[in-house]
Tab-separated table of C-alpha atoms in Angstrom:
chain	number	residue	atom	x	y	z
A	1	MET	CA	-6.480	21.502	-10.133
A	2	PRO	CA	-8.302	22.678	-6.794
A	3	THR	CA	-6.226	25.221	-4.814
A	4	ASP	CA	-8.624	25.428	-1.847
A	5	TRP	CA	-6.028	24.873	0.779
A	6	GLU	CA	-8.322	24.720	3.420
A	7	GLN	CA	-10.693	22.351	1.930
A	8	ILE	CA	-7.407	19.863	1.129
A	9	ARG	CA	-6.369	20.183	4.913
A	10	GLU	CA	-9.857	19.304	5.910
A	11	VAL	CA	-10.045	16.225	3.743
A	12	VAL	CA	-6.211	15.016	5.218
A	13	ASN	CA	-7.044	15.797	8.697
A	14	THR	CA	-10.626	14.165	8.623
A	15	HIS	CA	-9.204	11.027	7.085
A	16	LEU	CA	-6.078	10.767	9.389
A	17	ASP	CA	-8.368	11.539	12.628
A	18	GLN	CA	-10.423	8.468	11.244
A	19	GLN	CA	-7.544	6.344	10.732
A	20	SER	CA	-5.875	6.975	13.662
A	21	PRO	CA	-6.986	3.965	15.769
A	22	GLU	CA	-5.711	1.398	13.417
A	23	LEU	CA	-2.350	3.303	12.777
A	24	LEU	CA	-1.979	3.162	16.693
A	25	LYS	CA	-2.413	-0.688	16.427
A	26	ILE	CA	0.312	-0.717	13.729
A	27	ASN	CA	2.635	1.758	15.888
A	28	GLN	CA	2.206	-0.435	19.072
A	29	SER	CA	2.726	-3.632	16.923
A	30	LEU	CA	5.843	-2.429	15.710
A	31	HIS	CA	6.984	-1.208	19.203
A	32	THR	CA	6.434	-4.462	20.930
A	33	ASN	CA	8.108	-6.410	18.223
A	34	PRO	CA	11.581	-4.382	17.386
A	35	GLU	CA	13.641	-5.739	14.870
A	36	LEU	CA	17.126	-5.253	13.625
A	37	ALA	CA	18.735	-3.767	10.389
A	38	TYR	CA	17.680	-5.669	7.120
A	39	LYS	CA	15.762	-8.254	9.496
A	40	GLU	CA	12.775	-6.243	9.750
A	41	PHE	CA	10.580	-8.886	8.519
A	42	PHE	CA	7.534	-8.416	10.912
A	43	ALA	CA	7.521	-4.682	9.939
A	44	HIS	CA	7.701	-5.193	6.296
A	45	ASP	CA	4.832	-7.817	6.347
A	46	THR	CA	2.508	-5.624	9.017
A	47	ILE	CA	2.903	-2.467	6.781
A	48	SER	CA	2.625	-3.959	3.537
A	49	ASN	CA	-0.608	-6.093	4.617
A	50	PHE	CA	-1.934	-2.650	6.043
A	51	LEU	CA	-1.649	-0.875	2.928
A	52	GLU	CA	-3.057	-3.577	0.621
A	53	LYS	CA	-6.202	-3.415	2.997
A	54	GLN	CA	-6.321	0.229	2.499
A	55	GLY	CA	-6.516	-0.732	-1.299
A	56	PHE	CA	-2.875	0.173	-2.395
A	57	THR	CA	-1.316	-2.016	-4.466
A	58	THR	CA	2.227	-2.645	-2.643
A	59	ALA	CA	5.446	-4.239	-4.079
A	60	ARG	CA	7.322	-6.118	-1.421
A	61	LYS	CA	11.142	-7.189	-1.124
A	62	THR	CA	11.992	-3.889	-3.493
A	63	TYR	CA	15.393	-2.995	-4.868
A	64	GLY	CA	16.836	-6.234	-3.874
A	65	LEU	CA	16.240	-5.468	-0.145
A	66	ASP	CA	14.093	-8.069	1.725
A	67	THR	CA	12.631	-5.582	4.120
A	68	SER	CA	11.876	-2.747	1.599
A	69	PHE	CA	8.538	-1.891	0.130
A	70	GLU	CA	6.701	0.605	-1.775
A	71	ALA	CA	3.441	1.480	-2.657
A	72	THR	CA	2.651	4.413	-5.369
A	73	ILE	CA	-0.606	6.123	-6.853
A	74	GLY	CA	-0.735	8.217	-9.785
A	75	THR	CA	0.973	8.037	-13.070
A	76	GLY	CA	1.976	11.321	-14.173
A	77	GLY	CA	3.307	14.859	-12.469
A	78	ARG	CA	5.730	15.384	-9.989
A	79	LEU	CA	6.596	12.730	-7.686
A	80	VAL	CA	6.811	12.692	-3.743
A	81	ILE	CA	8.544	9.934	-1.891
A	82	ILE	CA	7.646	9.713	1.802
A	83	CYS	CA	10.169	7.475	3.310
A	84	ALA	CA	9.310	5.120	6.289
A	85	GLU	CA	11.872	3.667	8.841
A	86	TYR	CA	11.217	0.832	11.044
A	87	ASP	CA	14.303	-0.908	12.106
A	88	ALA	CA	15.143	-1.009	16.044
A	89	LEU	CA	18.465	-0.824	18.075
A	90	PRO	CA	20.222	-4.060	19.681
A	91	ASP	CA	19.018	-4.812	23.339
A	92	ILE	CA	16.956	-1.391	23.563
A	93	GLY	CA	14.478	-1.779	21.081
A	94	HIS	CA	12.689	1.208	19.384
A	95	ALA	CA	15.034	3.604	21.414
A	96	CYS	CA	15.142	5.859	18.602
A	97	GLY	CA	11.405	5.831	17.826
A	98	HIS	CA	11.347	4.247	14.450
A	99	ASN	CA	7.658	3.257	15.100
A	100	LEU	CA	6.849	6.656	15.308
A	101	ILE	CA	8.565	7.494	11.914
A	102	ALA	CA	6.616	4.467	10.372
A	103	THR	CA	3.459	5.878	11.849
A	104	SER	CA	3.996	9.268	10.919
A	105	SER	CA	5.027	8.414	7.194
A	106	ILE	CA	2.293	5.919	6.838
A	107	ALA	CA	-0.059	8.543	7.922
A	108	ALA	CA	0.940	11.082	5.803
A	109	PHE	CA	0.807	8.871	2.990
A	110	LEU	CA	-2.796	7.997	3.811
A	111	GLY	CA	-3.582	11.443	4.220
A	112	ALA	CA	-2.499	12.857	0.943
A	113	ALA	CA	-3.329	10.071	-1.185
A	114	HIS	CA	-7.120	10.192	0.344
A	115	ALA	CA	-6.903	13.707	-0.717
A	116	MET	CA	-5.575	13.346	-4.224
A	117	LYS	CA	-8.376	10.819	-4.744
A	118	THR	CA	-11.422	12.507	-3.369
A	119	LEU	CA	-10.584	15.706	-4.873
A	120	GLY	CA	-9.501	14.417	-8.310
A	121	ILE	CA	-5.493	15.651	-8.243
A	122	ASP	CA	-2.967	14.315	-10.610
A	123	GLY	CA	0.495	13.446	-9.392
A	124	ARG	CA	2.353	10.707	-7.887
A	125	LEU	CA	2.862	9.948	-4.442
A	126	ARG	CA	4.907	7.067	-2.989
A	127	ILE	CA	5.461	5.257	0.394
A	128	LEU	CA	9.027	3.910	0.614
A	129	GLY	CA	10.018	1.300	2.934
A	130	THR	CA	13.652	2.317	3.964
A	131	PRO	CA	15.131	-0.546	6.295
A	132	ALA	CA	18.522	-0.273	8.625
A	133	GLU	CA	18.844	3.224	9.140
A	134	GLU	CA	20.630	2.173	12.383
A	135	GLY	CA	23.946	1.836	11.113
A	136	GLY	CA	23.405	-0.382	8.158
A	137	GLY	CA	22.924	2.427	5.490
A	138	GLY	CA	19.458	1.204	4.007
A	139	LYS	CA	18.818	4.600	2.198
A	140	ALA	CA	22.208	4.668	0.663
A	141	ARG	CA	21.650	0.955	-0.677
A	142	LEU	CA	18.336	2.130	-2.203
A	143	ILE	CA	19.761	5.038	-3.623
A	144	LYS	CA	22.408	2.858	-5.522
A	145	ALA	CA	19.770	0.373	-6.618
A	146	GLY	CA	17.613	3.485	-8.109
A	147	ALA	CA	14.986	3.983	-5.605
A	148	PHE	CA	15.466	7.713	-6.016
A	149	SER	CA	16.253	7.765	-9.956
A	150	PRO	CA	16.136	9.640	-11.938
A	151	PRO	CA	16.563	12.510	-9.126
A	152	GLU	CA	15.164	15.266	-11.380
A	153	ASP	CA	11.714	13.695	-11.422
A	154	ILE	CA	11.431	13.812	-7.341
A	155	ALA	CA	9.694	16.864	-6.163
A	156	ALA	CA	10.871	15.673	-2.770
A	157	ALA	CA	11.560	13.107	-0.253
A	158	ILE	CA	10.311	13.539	3.153
A	159	MET	CA	10.128	12.230	6.554
A	160	ALA	CA	10.099	13.089	10.357
A	161	HIS	CA	11.919	11.851	13.246
A	162	PRO	CA	10.696	11.630	17.269
A	163	VAL	CA	13.093	13.554	19.588
A	164	PRO	CA	12.254	14.308	23.487
A	165	LYS	CA	10.230	17.462	24.013
A	166	HIS	CA	12.780	18.776	26.642
A	167	ALA	CA	15.500	18.250	24.356
A	168	ILE	CA	14.092	21.140	21.926
A	169	GLY	CA	13.056	23.462	24.543
A	170	GLY	CA	9.537	22.170	25.194
A	171	ILE	CA	8.262	23.101	21.440
A	172	ALA	CA	6.532	20.751	18.902
A	173	GLY	CA	9.418	20.037	16.808
A	174	LEU	CA	11.995	21.224	14.487
A	175	ALA	CA	11.604	21.540	10.588
A	176	ALA	CA	15.214	21.327	9.524
A	177	LEU	CA	16.728	18.474	11.781
A	178	ASP	CA	20.291	19.191	10.295
A	179	LEU	CA	22.274	16.190	11.307
A	180	ILE	CA	25.991	15.964	10.662
A	181	ALA	CA	28.169	13.042	8.523
A	182	SER	CA	29.151	10.052	9.748
A	183	HIS	CA	31.919	7.817	8.589
A	184	LYS	CA	31.604	4.203	9.216
A	185	PHE	CA	34.093	1.450	9.046
A	186	ARG	CA	35.092	-1.834	11.116
A	187	VAL	CA	39.049	-2.736	11.471
A	188	GLU	CA	40.200	-6.119	11.915
A	189	PHE	CA	43.652	-7.075	13.606
A	190	THR	CA	45.400	-10.222	12.970
A	191	GLY	CA	48.185	-11.411	14.964
A	192	LYS	CA	49.549	-14.903	16.052
A	193	SER	CA	48.145	-17.004	18.805
A	194	ALA	CA	50.243	-18.680	21.514
A	195	HIS	CA	50.038	-19.827	24.962
A	196	ALA	CA	49.934	-16.800	27.176
A	197	ALA	CA	51.948	-18.379	29.917
A	198	GLY	CA	54.148	-20.831	28.588
A	199	GLU	CA	55.577	-18.838	25.355
A	200	PRO	CA	54.053	-15.386	24.781
A	201	TRP	CA	57.083	-14.380	23.052
A	202	ASN	CA	56.020	-16.548	20.097
A	203	GLY	CA	52.701	-14.702	19.927
A	204	THR	CA	51.690	-11.530	18.191
A	205	ASN	CA	48.725	-9.891	20.252
A	206	ALA	CA	45.663	-8.872	18.533
A	207	LEU	CA	43.905	-7.535	21.523
A	208	ASP	CA	46.976	-5.038	22.212
A	209	ALA	CA	46.744	-3.940	18.767
A	210	ALA	CA	42.853	-2.957	19.155
A	211	VAL	CA	43.479	-1.791	22.808
A	212	GLY	CA	46.456	0.589	21.423
A	213	ALA	CA	44.056	1.861	18.476
A	214	TYR	CA	41.429	2.878	21.100
A	215	ASN	CA	43.811	4.648	23.576
A	216	ASN	CA	45.328	6.400	20.382
A	217	VAL	CA	42.122	7.593	19.172
A	218	SER	CA	41.161	8.563	23.116
A	219	MET	CA	44.409	11.035	22.630
A	220	LEU	CA	43.179	12.131	19.466
A	221	ARG	CA	39.870	13.449	21.064
A	222	GLN	CA	41.449	16.007	22.922
A	223	GLN	CA	42.578	18.011	19.611
A	224	ILE	CA	39.236	17.327	17.509
A	225	ARG	CA	36.851	20.212	17.439
A	226	PRO	CA	34.101	20.296	19.658
A	227	GLU	CA	31.240	19.755	16.835
A	228	GLU	CA	33.490	16.492	15.875
A	229	ARG	CA	32.805	12.816	17.258
A	230	VAL	CA	34.784	9.660	17.408
A	231	HIS	CA	33.526	6.409	18.802
A	232	GLY	CA	34.137	2.725	18.605
A	233	VAL	CA	33.650	-0.606	20.142
A	234	PHE	CA	35.479	-4.023	20.628
A	235	GLU	CA	33.302	-6.577	18.589
A	236	VAL	CA	35.690	-9.390	18.951
A	237	GLY	CA	38.293	-9.115	21.770
A	238	GLY	CA	39.691	-12.568	22.180
A	239	THR	CA	38.721	-16.246	23.653
A	240	VAL	CA	40.194	-17.030	26.918
A	241	PRO	CA	43.166	-15.346	28.859
A	242	ASN	CA	45.539	-18.030	28.414
A	243	VAL	CA	45.818	-17.849	24.851
A	244	ILE	CA	47.312	-14.824	23.205
A	245	PRO	CA	44.406	-13.416	20.747
A	246	ASP	CA	45.348	-13.711	17.021
A	247	TYR	CA	42.207	-11.706	15.870
A	248	THR	CA	40.216	-8.681	17.210
A	249	ARG	CA	37.885	-6.750	15.480
A	250	MET	CA	36.466	-3.071	16.132
A	251	ASN	CA	33.659	-0.951	15.049
A	252	TRP	CA	34.034	2.753	14.442
A	253	TYR	CA	31.969	6.034	13.666
A	254	VAL	CA	33.717	9.095	12.827
A	255	ARG	CA	31.402	12.253	12.621
A	256	ALA	CA	31.774	15.961	11.594
A	257	PRO	CA	29.413	18.711	10.111
A	258	THR	CA	30.238	17.823	6.537
A	259	THR	CA	31.153	14.598	4.841
A	260	ALA	CA	34.271	16.374	3.698
A	261	GLN	CA	35.411	17.630	7.058
A	262	GLY	CA	34.501	13.920	8.186
A	263	GLU	CA	37.331	12.488	5.690
A	264	LYS	CA	40.005	14.740	7.117
A	265	LEU	CA	39.212	13.387	10.573
A	266	GLN	CA	39.035	9.832	9.439
A	267	THR	CA	42.399	10.121	8.070
A	268	ARG	CA	43.506	11.052	11.628
A	269	VAL	CA	41.787	8.199	13.264
A	270	HIS	CA	43.020	5.744	10.691
A	271	ALA	CA	46.801	7.330	11.549
A	272	CYS	CA	46.013	6.025	15.276
A	273	ILE	CA	44.679	2.664	14.215
A	274	ASP	CA	47.805	2.125	11.830
A	275	ALA	CA	50.154	3.031	14.445
A	276	ALA	CA	48.699	0.584	16.848
A	277	ALA	CA	49.231	-1.822	14.160
A	278	THR	CA	52.772	-1.538	13.619
A	279	ALA	CA	53.500	-1.172	17.423
A	280	THR	CA	52.141	-4.576	17.955
A	281	GLY	CA	53.393	-6.018	14.932
A	282	CYS	CA	49.831	-7.141	13.859
A	283	SER	CA	48.218	-7.168	10.230
A	284	HIS	CA	45.243	-5.054	9.723
A	285	ASN	CA	42.390	-4.383	7.480
A	286	TYR	CA	39.546	-1.954	7.096
A	287	ILE	CA	35.739	-2.892	6.219
A	288	VAL	CA	34.343	0.339	4.889
A	289	ALA	CA	30.600	0.631	5.331
A	290	ASP	CA	28.321	3.297	3.521
A	291	THR	CA	29.186	6.774	4.810
A	292	TYR	CA	25.954	8.864	6.234
A	293	LYS	CA	26.161	12.262	4.526
A	294	HIS	CA	25.451	15.317	6.267
A	295	VAL	CA	21.637	16.522	5.987
A	296	ILE	CA	21.028	19.280	3.386
A	297	SER	CA	17.785	21.009	4.730
A	298	ASN	CA	15.131	22.707	2.151
A	299	PRO	CA	14.397	26.346	3.524
A	300	THR	CA	11.026	26.215	1.435
A	301	LEU	CA	10.085	22.964	2.664
A	302	CYS	CA	10.781	23.917	6.649
A	303	GLU	CA	9.029	27.174	6.209
A	304	GLN	CA	5.622	25.634	4.813
A	305	TYR	CA	5.845	22.912	7.117
A	306	VAL	CA	5.872	25.607	10.166
A	307	GLU	CA	3.259	27.099	8.649
A	308	ASP	CA	1.072	24.100	8.130
A	309	MET	CA	1.791	22.659	11.660
A	310	ALA	CA	0.767	25.916	13.074
A	311	GLN	CA	-2.595	25.274	11.580
A	312	VAL	CA	-3.125	21.902	13.587
A	313	GLY	CA	-1.826	23.875	17.007
A	314	GLU	CA	1.692	22.937	16.937
A	315	LYS	CA	4.487	25.429	17.271
A	316	VAL	CA	7.330	24.368	15.179
A	317	LEU	CA	10.902	26.157	14.414
A	318	ALA	CA	12.083	26.292	10.992
A	319	LYS	CA	15.590	25.647	12.346
A	320	ILE	CA	17.943	26.379	15.179
A	321	ASP	CA	21.615	27.813	14.794
A	322	GLN	CA	23.451	24.638	15.531
A	323	GLN	CA	23.496	21.160	13.766
A	324	LEU	CA	22.768	18.213	16.264
A	325	VAL	CA	25.391	16.043	16.722
A	326	ALA	CA	23.662	12.716	15.155
A	327	SER	CA	23.536	11.239	12.143
A	328	THR	CA	21.082	9.616	9.594
A	329	ASP	CA	21.249	8.014	5.923
A	330	MET	CA	18.321	10.443	4.960
A	331	GLY	CA	21.391	12.697	4.647
A	332	ASN	CA	22.316	10.783	1.566
A	333	VAL	CA	18.958	11.222	0.195
A	334	SER	CA	19.277	15.117	0.930
A	335	HIS	CA	22.400	14.964	-1.762
A	336	GLU	CA	19.897	13.236	-4.356
A	337	CYS	CA	17.013	15.079	-4.636
A	338	PRO	CA	15.026	18.007	-2.187
A	339	SER	CA	14.282	16.386	1.178
A	340	PHE	CA	13.029	17.336	4.242
A	341	HIS	CA	13.829	15.707	7.455
A	342	GLY	CA	12.105	17.188	10.263
A	343	SER	CA	10.952	16.366	13.903
A	344	PHE	CA	8.225	16.238	16.308
A	345	SER	CA	8.622	16.099	19.757
A	346	ILE	CA	6.997	13.535	22.382
A	347	PRO	CA	6.582	13.963	25.942
A	348	ALA	CA	9.507	11.840	27.784
A	349	PRO	CA	11.250	12.069	31.265
A	350	ASP	CA	13.640	14.607	31.589
A	351	ASP	CA	16.575	11.872	31.704
A	352	ALA	CA	15.378	10.486	28.335
A	353	ALA	CA	17.864	10.471	25.637
A	354	LEU	CA	17.718	9.386	22.218
A	355	HIS	CA	19.115	5.770	22.172
A	356	SER	CA	18.079	5.178	25.682
A	357	ARG	CA	15.627	2.655	27.157
A	358	ILE	CA	13.766	5.395	28.741
A	359	PHE	CA	13.090	6.781	25.141
A	360	ALA	CA	12.132	3.785	23.947
A	361	ALA	CA	9.394	3.376	26.584
A	362	ALA	CA	8.222	6.781	25.880
A	363	ALA	CA	7.912	6.284	22.094
A	364	GLY	CA	5.685	3.509	22.880
A	365	LYS	CA	2.955	5.801	24.775
A	366	PRO	CA	-0.305	7.019	23.284
A	367	GLU	CA	0.912	10.518	23.491
A	368	ALA	CA	3.915	10.021	21.429
A	369	HIS	CA	1.255	8.340	18.724
A	370	GLU	CA	-0.550	11.617	18.637
A	371	ALA	CA	2.317	13.862	18.329
A	372	ALA	CA	3.479	11.438	15.266
A	373	MET	CA	-0.104	12.096	13.798
A	374	LYS	CA	0.050	15.589	13.938
A	375	SER	CA	3.407	15.566	12.111
A	376	ALA	CA	2.074	13.425	9.603
A	377	LYS	CA	-0.862	15.886	8.952
A	378	GLY	CA	1.899	18.629	8.523
A	379	MET	CA	3.863	16.658	5.821
A	380	ALA	CA	0.858	15.348	4.120
A	381	MET	CA	-0.244	19.077	3.480
A	382	MET	CA	3.740	19.466	2.376
A	383	ALA	CA	3.121	16.564	-0.194
A	384	MET	CA	-0.174	18.172	-1.571
A	385	ARG	CA	1.585	21.456	-2.016
A	386	LEU	CA	4.495	19.750	-3.799
A	387	ILE	CA	2.019	18.234	-6.056
A	388	VAL	CA	-0.338	21.065	-6.559
A	389	ASP	CA	1.476	24.154	-6.497
A	390	GLU	CA	3.980	24.590	-9.499
A	391	GLN	CA	5.554	27.788	-8.169
A	392	PHE	CA	6.098	25.904	-4.728
A	393	ALA	CA	7.704	23.173	-6.177
A	394	ALA	CA	9.727	24.904	-8.468
A	395	GLN	CA	11.173	27.068	-5.414
A	396	VAL	CA	12.075	23.945	-3.577
A	397	ARG	CA	14.069	22.591	-6.609
A	398	LYS	CA	15.749	25.748	-6.839
A	399	ASP	CA	16.736	25.816	-2.990
A	400	PHE	CA	18.083	22.150	-3.830
A	401	ASP	CA	20.066	23.259	-6.892
A	402	ARG	CA	21.883	26.134	-5.022
A	403	ARG	CA	22.826	23.892	-2.049
A	404	ASN	CA	26.369	23.563	-0.748
A	405	ASP	CA	27.626	20.116	-0.773
């Protein structure tokens, strides 16, 4: 296999520069058509159609999910999986910039695939559509369905996430976007309805149970660690004021730096909720969703990304000293196989934060697209190194094997 990395880089970068105008169209079409978890039908079809026009055989509705897809080239050697996200948030659209994640992942796949074909490089490269990152646990479902199996055959799974440039000190990105674990669940309270004025004593108020649970957790927050988070919303709170609510439902996230620490905090949160149910005389039921595990970064992948991004004029840090207090189901993947979950920064106003309308607007700008394309060049080179360089791939696997779960 060729080991002229500058030749490979030239082939990758030239091809991606040529593809950028078409990828901008994909990017902007996703941005203007935001879709929620497991409903990303436009994105699924748009990306699949584009890949097929590029000459790739694309499997649709893969692994039992209507909005997952995959395209693979090569039949032997180490497998690199590039993960693409494309779901949005209710009401505020692509306020987490998943249109840019999709763009960078597609581009990284195109660049590496073109280099493999042009230079006759053997190996396996796959782009995998991963729906429902925003609370739906799409990657957790994909893991269960076998998308990352057998894990020992996967050299690495890679992707990168946009962040506001000011949030990371004005640099171009972080190689290790270390995010924390998130335990997700809903709780239903069931009471007994009654006329709120005529005979309230005959009712059992499920709204009081939900309010009590919220207040209990609010008191708990004073005694949790600074890096821990608990937040919840009322999804069902009753119907009309003159009817004692007999049913309410809340949605909760419990976050901590590690999955195990999150489990301990969740036990304390459940105690707050259980106490509210007892105090009001309501019954309650937990509806548990897939946990988002904490991200395990791979030092070898991160350090190499920093070097390759420097070659396209971008200053990226390998890591920072503290975890960022957010979560992703890419964390689950990082517990299955070597993984890269980096970030690239995009220009945004100083008051732009992830999950805000301001960041959603910034994610649709041409400057954000350019940042995504530069990140794609770095990820394409990462994929090529994993496929070509035996020693590099072995070190990546060694990093993964000595991880601390």
